[in-house]
C-alpha positions as semicolon CSV with decimal commas, in nm:
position;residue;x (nm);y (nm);z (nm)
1;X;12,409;11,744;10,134
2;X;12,119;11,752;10,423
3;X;11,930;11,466;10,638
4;X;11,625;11,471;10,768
5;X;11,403;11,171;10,939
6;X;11,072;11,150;11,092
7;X;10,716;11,003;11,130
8;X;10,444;10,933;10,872
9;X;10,102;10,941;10,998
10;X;9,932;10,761;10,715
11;X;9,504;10,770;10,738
12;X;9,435;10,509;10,452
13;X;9,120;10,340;10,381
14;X;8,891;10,241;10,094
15;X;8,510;10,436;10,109
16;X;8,330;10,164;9,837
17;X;8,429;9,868;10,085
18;X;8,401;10,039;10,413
19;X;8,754;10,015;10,507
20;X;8,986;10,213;10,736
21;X;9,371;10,186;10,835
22;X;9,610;10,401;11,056
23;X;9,961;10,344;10,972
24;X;10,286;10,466;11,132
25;X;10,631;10,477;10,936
26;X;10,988;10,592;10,998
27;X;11,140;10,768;10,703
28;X;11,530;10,894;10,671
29;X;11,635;11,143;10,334
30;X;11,927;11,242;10,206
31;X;11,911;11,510;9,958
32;X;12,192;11,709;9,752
33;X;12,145;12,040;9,605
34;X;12,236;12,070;9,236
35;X;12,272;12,409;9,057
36;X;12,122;12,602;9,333
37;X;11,807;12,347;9,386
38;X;11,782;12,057;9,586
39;X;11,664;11,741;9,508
40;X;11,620;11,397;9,668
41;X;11,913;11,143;9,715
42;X;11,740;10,865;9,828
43;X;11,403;10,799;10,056
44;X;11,370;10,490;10,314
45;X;11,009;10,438;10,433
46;X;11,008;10,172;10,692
47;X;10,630;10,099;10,855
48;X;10,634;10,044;11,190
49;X;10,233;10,020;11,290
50;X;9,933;9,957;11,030
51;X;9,603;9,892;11,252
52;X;9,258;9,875;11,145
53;X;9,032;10,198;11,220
54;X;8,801;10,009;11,408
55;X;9,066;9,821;11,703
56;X;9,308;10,096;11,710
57;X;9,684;9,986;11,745
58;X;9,687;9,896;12,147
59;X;9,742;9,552;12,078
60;X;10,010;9,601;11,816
61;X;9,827;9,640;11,490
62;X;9,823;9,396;11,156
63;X;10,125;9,346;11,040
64;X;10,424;9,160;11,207
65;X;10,650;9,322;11,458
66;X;10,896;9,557;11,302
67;X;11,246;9,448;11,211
68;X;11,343;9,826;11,139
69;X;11,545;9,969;11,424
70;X;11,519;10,357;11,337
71;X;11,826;10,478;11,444
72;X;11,942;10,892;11,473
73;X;12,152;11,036;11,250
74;X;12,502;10,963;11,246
75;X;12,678;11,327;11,253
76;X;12,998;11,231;11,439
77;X;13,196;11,199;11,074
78;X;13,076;11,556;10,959
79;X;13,202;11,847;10,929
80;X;13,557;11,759;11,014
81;X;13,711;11,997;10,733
82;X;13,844;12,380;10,874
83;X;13,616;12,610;10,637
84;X;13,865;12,776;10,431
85;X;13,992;13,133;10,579
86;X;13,870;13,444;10,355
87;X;13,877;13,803;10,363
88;X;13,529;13,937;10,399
89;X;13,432;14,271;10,181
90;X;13,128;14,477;10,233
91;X;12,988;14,304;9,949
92;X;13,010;13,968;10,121
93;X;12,878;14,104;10,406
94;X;12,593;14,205;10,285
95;X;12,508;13,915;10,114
96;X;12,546;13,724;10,417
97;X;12,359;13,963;10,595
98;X;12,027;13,861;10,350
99;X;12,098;13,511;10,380
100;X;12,083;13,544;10,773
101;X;11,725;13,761;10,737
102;X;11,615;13,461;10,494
103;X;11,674;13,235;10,750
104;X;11,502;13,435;11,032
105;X;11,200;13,456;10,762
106;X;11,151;13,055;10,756
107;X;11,143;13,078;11,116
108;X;10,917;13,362;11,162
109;X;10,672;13,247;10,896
110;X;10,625;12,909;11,044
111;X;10,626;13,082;11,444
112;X;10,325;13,304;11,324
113;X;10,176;13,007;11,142
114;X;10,166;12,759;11,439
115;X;10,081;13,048;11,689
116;X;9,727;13,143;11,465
117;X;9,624;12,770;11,502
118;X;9,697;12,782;11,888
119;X;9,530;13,121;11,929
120;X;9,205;12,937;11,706
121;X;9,188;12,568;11,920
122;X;9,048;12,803;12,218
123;X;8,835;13,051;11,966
124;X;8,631;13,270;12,253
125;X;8,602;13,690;12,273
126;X;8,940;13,690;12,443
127;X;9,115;13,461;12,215
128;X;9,012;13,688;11,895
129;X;9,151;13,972;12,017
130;X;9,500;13,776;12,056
131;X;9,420;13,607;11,730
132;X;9,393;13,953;11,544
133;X;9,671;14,064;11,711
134;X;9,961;13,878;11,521
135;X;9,774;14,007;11,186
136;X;9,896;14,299;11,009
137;X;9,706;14,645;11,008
138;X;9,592;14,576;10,663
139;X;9,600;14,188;10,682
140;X;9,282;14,006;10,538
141;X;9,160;13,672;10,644
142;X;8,909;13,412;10,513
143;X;8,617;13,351;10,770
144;X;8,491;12,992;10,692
145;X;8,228;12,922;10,429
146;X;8,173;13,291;10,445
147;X;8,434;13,508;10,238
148;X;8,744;13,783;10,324
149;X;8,743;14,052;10,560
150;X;9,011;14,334;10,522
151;X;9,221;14,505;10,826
152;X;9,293;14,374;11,115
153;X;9,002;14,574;11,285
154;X;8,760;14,402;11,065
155;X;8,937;14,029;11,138
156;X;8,877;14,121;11,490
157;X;8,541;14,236;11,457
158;X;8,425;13,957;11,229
159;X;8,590;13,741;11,510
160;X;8,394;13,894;11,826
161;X;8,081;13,879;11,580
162;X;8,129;13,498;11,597
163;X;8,196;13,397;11,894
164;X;8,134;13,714;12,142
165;X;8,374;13,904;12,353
166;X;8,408;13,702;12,633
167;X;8,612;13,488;12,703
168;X;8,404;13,117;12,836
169;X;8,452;12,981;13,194
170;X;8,387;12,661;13,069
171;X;8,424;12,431;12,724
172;X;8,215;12,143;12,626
173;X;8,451;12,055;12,290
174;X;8,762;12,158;12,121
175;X;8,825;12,149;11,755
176;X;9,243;12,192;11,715
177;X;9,429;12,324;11,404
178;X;9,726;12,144;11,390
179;X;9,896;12,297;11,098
180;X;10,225;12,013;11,005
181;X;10,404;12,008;10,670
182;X;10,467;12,395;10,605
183;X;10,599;12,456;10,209
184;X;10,754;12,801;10,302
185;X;10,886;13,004;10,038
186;X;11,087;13,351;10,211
187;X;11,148;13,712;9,971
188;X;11,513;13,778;9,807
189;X;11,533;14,065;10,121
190;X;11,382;13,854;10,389
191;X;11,104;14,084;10,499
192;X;10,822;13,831;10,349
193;X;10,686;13,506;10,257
194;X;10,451;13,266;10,155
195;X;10,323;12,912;10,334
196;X;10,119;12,647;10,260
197;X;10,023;12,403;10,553
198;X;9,774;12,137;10,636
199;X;9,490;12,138;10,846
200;X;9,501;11,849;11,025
201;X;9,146;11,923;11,237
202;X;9,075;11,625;11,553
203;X;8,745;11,788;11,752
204;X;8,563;11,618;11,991
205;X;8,258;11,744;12,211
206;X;8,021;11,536;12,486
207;X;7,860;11,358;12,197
208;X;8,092;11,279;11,936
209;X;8,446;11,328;11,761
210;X;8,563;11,403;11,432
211;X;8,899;11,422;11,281
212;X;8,890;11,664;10,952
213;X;9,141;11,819;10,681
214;X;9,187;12,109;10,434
215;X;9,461;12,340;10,365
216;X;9,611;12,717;10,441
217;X;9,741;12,911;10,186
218;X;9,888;13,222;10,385
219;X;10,162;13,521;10,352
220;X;10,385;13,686;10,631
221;X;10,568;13,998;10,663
222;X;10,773;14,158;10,918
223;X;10,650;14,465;11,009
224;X;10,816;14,805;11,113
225;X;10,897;14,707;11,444
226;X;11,072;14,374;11,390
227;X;10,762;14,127;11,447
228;X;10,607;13,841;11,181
229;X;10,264;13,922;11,118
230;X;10,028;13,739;10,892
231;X;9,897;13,965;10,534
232;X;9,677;13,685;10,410
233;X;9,509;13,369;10,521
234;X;9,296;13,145;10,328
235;X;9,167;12,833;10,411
236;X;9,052;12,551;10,166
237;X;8,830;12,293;10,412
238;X;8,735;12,031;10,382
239;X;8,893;11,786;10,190
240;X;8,826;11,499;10,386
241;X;8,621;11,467;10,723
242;X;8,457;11,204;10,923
243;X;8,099;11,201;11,080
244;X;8,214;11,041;11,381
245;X;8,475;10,881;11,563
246;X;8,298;10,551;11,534
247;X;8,267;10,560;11,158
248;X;8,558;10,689;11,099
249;X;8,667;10,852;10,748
250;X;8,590;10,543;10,591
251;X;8,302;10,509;10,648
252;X;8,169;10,800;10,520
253;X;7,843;10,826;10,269
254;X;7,843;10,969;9,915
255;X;7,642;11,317;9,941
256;X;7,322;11,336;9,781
257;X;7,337;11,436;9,451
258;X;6,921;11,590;9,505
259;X;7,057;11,794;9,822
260;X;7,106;12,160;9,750
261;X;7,451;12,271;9,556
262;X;7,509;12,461;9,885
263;X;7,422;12,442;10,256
264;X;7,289;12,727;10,419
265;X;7,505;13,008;10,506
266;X;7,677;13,151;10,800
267;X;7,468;13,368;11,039
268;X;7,822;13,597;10,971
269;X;7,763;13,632;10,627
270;X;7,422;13,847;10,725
271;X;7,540;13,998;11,062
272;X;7,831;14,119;10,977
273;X;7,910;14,037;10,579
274;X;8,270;14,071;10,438
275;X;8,471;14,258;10,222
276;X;8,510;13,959;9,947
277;X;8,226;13,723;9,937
278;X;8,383;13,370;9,863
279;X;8,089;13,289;9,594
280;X;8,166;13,622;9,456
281;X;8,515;13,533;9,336
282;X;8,464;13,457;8,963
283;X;8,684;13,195;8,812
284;X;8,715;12,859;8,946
285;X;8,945;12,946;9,265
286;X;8,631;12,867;9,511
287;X;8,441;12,625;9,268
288;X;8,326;12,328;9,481
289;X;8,427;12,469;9,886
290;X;8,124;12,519;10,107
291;X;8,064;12,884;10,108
292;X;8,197;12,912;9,728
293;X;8,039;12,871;9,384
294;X;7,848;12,624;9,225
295;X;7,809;12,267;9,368
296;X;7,959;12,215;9,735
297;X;8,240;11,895;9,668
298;X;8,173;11,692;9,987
299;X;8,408;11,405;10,115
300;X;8,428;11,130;9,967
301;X;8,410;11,301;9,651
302;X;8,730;11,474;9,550
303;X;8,781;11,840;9,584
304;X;9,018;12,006;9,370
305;X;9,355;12,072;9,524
306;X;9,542;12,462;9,440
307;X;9,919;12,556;9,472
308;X;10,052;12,856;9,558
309;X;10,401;12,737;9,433
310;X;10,554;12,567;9,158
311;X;10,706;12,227;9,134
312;X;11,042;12,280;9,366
313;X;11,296;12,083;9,129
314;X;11,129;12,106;8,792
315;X;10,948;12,454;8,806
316;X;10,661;12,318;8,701
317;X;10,291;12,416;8,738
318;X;9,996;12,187;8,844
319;X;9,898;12,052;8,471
320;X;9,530;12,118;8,560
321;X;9,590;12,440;8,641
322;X;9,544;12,458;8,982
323;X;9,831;12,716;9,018
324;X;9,721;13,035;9,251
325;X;10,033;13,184;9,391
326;X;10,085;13,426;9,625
327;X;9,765;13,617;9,829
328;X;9,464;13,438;9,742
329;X;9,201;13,713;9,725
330;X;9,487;13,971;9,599
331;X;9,609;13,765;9,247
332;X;9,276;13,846;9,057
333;X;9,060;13,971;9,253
334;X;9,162;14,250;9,505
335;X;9,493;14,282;9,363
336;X;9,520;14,648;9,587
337;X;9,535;14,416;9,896
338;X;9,872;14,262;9,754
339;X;10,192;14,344;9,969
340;X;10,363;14,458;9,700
341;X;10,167;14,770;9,729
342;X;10,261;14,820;10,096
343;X;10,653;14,812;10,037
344;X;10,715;14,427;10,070
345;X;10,829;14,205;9,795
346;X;10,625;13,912;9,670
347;X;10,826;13,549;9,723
348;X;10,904;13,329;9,449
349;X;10,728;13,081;9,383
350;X;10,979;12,814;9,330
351;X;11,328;12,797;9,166
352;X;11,487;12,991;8,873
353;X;11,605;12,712;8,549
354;X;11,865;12,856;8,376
355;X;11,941;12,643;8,040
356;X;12,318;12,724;7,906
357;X;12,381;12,580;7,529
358;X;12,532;12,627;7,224
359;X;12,331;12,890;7,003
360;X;12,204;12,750;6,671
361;X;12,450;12,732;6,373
362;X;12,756;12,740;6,608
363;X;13,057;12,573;6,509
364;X;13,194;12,764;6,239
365;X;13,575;12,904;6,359
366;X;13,453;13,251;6,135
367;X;13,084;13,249;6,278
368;X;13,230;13,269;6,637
369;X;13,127;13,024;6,910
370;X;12,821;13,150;7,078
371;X;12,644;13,025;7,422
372;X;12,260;13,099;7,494
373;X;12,154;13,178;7,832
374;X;11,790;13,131;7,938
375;X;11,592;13,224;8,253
376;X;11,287;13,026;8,313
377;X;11,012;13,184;8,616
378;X;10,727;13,084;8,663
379;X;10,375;13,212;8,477
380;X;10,343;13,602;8,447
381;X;10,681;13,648;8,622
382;X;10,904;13,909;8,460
383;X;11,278;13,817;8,436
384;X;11,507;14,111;8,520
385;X;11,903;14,086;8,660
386;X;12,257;14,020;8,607
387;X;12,349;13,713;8,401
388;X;12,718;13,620;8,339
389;X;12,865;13,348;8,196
390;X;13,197;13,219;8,398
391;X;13,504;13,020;8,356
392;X;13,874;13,052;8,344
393;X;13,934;13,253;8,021
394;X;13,530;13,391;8,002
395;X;13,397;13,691;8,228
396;X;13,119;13,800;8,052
397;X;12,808;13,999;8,193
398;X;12,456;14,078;8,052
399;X;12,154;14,328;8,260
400;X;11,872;14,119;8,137
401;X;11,511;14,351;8,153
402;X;11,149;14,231;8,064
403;X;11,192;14,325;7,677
404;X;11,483;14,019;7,669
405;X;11,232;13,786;7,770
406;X;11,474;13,596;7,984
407;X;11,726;13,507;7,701
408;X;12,099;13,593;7,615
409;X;12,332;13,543;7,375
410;X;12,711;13,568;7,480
411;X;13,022;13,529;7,212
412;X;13,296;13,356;7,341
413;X;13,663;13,510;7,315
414;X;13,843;13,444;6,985
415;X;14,167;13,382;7,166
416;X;14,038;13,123;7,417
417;X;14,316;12,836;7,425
418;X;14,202;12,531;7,267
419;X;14,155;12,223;7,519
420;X;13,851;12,221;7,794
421;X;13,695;12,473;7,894
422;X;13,402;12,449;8,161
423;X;13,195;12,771;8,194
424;X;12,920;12,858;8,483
425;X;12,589;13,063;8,396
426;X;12,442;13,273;8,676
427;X;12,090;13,456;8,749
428;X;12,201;13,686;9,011
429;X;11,803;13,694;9,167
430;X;11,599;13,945;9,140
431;X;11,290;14,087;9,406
432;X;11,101;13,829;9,283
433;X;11,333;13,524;9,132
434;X;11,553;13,309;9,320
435;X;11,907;13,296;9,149
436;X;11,974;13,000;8,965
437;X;12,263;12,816;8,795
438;X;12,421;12,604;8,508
439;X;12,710;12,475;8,352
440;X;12,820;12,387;8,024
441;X;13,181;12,244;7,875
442;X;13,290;12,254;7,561
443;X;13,629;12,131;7,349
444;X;13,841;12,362;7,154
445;X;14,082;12,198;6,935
446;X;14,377;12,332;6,846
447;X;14,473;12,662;6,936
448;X;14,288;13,048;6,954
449;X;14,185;13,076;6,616
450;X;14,007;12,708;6,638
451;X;13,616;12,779;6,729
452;X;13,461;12,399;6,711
453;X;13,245;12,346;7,047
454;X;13,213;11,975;7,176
């Protein structure tokens, strides 16, 4: 099992009538992890503060005062059990060894992530050569509304083409990059991985404010001399802004449907033009984002929203196909810019279903009782590795590779003893597929010559 609690920051409000909220909420989780994935126990949402846009929450908001104390976890009644003694083998080792770099990769992905949007807030000519600095040699990067540049030299250079190479004495506004609620997803070997974050954008100058989202869809690797660099960035903005702080985001006005599909572009696109021009990406990956193809989607019209990951419990995909995994310029596009060309392996993109059952026309005591063993990835994802099928009497072991198309069939032992029998089928993981898990029971009757599964 595993806890967490926290904050929600909820910015709610209602564009036909004008309306805006903030609202404030404690939430505790429990979830438990079932055949390798976990899943959510239970979810307690307790508001705290919900005040109008317009008076802020200094004099306590709308809604009554709170009854919820929010309390910190209780861990005093954990963990009491001795872990059970074992011999470790070089095989354990290892393993352990990959779990530990996994670990280190969740970290590393998300330090690399939160240092590009402090290195950004204070965007001048000194800040983009630290900026370029924690990409990789042959990292690329999306330069707003203009397209990809490839190599860290050319990040740089795109950079210092922006915003000089100076750094300023002075600053008359700030625009942060807060980047909260990274979906991280780290390789089998713990040398890569993939993250999705918000942009949650607040910018304010001697005029006026703004407070402004989108989303990052970036990869991380850890390069030859131990440090996480970023391989790709991409940013989809904006999903939602606000003119000002007095209007707030809900107050906000439809876009004109006679204005041009797109605004003008960036001065960079002409000074210093990149390697992938974002309205040069065929397909529908940058339909609708300023800078893209075809009509720009402007708040509060609804942009399209794109995963680089599947559904984390069912495997699922987006059902209207707004499923992009992995490096956003490399999956169709510039596919040579993929890290998988450079030695690294490309995360998964979410978990690994295996499905044990009883293959059709079992039963028979002369047929044999047979179990079938499926592999589910995700989309395009080939299914190669070691799939046995465990349990007291049963140690049976398959190499599945791509011509299998994920799928086994295993016959049981004829002289399994009749009563229950509960058996375990494994994915062992491959470089690009989390391992996965299932069980299945059945009920022999009678003694080893009886074959009838339950």
């Amino acid at each position: 099992m595993a806890d967490a609690r926290g904050i929600e920051i909820g910015l709610v409000g209602d564009q036909e009538k004008g309306t805006a909220s903030w609202r404030f909420s404690f939430f505790q989780s429990s979830f438990v992890r079932r055949n390798g994935i976990w899943q959510f126990l239970n979810v307690t949402i307790a508001p705290l503060v919900v005040a109008n846009y317009s008076d802020g929450w200094g004099h306590g908001g709308v809604m009554p005062a709170s009854t919820v104390d929010p309390v910190l976890l209780d861990y005093t009644t954990r963990g009491t059990n001795k872990p059970i003694a074992q011999t470790a083998t070089a095989d354990s080792l290892e393993e352990l060894s990959r779990r530990l770099s996994r670990s280190y990769g969740y970290e590393g992905a998300e330090s690399i992530s939160n240092a590009y949007g402090f290195y950004i807030d204070f965007i001048d000519g000194a800040a983009c050569s630290l900026m370029a600095a924690i990409h990789h040699p042959y990292a690329n990067k999306e330069s707003p509304f203009a397209g990809f540049y490839h190599t860290r030299q050319r990040v740089l250079e795109a950079c210092t083409q922006a915003y000089g190479t100076s750094a300023r004495p002075t600053r008359s506004a700030i625009s942060f990059h807060w980047r909260p609620q990274p979906v991280i997803h780290v390789s089998q070997d713990g040398r890569s991985a993939s993250l999705r974050a918000r942009l949650l954008q607040p910018a304010t100058d001697q005029t006026a404010g703004t407070i402004r989202g989108g989303m990052y869809h970036d990869q991380m690797v850890l390069d030859e001399n131990g440090s996480w660099k970023l391989w790709s960035l991409t940013i989809d903005e904006f999903y939602w802004t606000m003119n000002s702080w007095k209007e707030g985001w809900g107050g906000v006005e439809v876009r004109d449907k006679d204005a041009p599909d797109q605004p003008p572009p960036r001065d960079l696109v002409r000074q210093y033009p990149p390697d992938l021009w974002l309205n040069e990406m065929e397909g529908e990956r940058e339909v609708g984002f300023m800078g893209g193809r075809e009509r720009y989607v402007s708040w509060p019209e609804i942009q399209r929203m794109w995963f680089g990951y599947r559904n984390p419990v069912s495997g699922g995909v987006p059902e209207n196909g707004s499923y992009w995994p992995g490096c956003v310029p490399c999956y169709q596009h510039k596919p040579e810019w993929g890290m998988t060309k450079h030695g690294w392996q490309e995360p998964p993109t979410g978990p690994t279903l295996v499905r044990a059952m009883f293959a059709p026309g079992n039963g028979s005591s002369d047929d044999g009782t047979f179990i079938s063993v499926s592999v589910t990835p995700g989309p395009g994802e080939v299914v190669e590795g070691v799939v046995r099928l465990a349990g007291e009497q049963v140690e049976l072991e398959y190499v599945l590779t791509e011509k299998d198309e994920g799928r086994v069939t295993f016959e049981l032992p004829r002289n399994l003893s009749g009563g229950f029998h509960l058996l375990e089928a494994t994915f062992s993981g491959s470089n690009r597929l989390k391992p996965g898990r299932d069980m299945i029971d059945l009920t022999l009757p009678g003694g080893p010559g009886s074959r009838l599964g339950d």
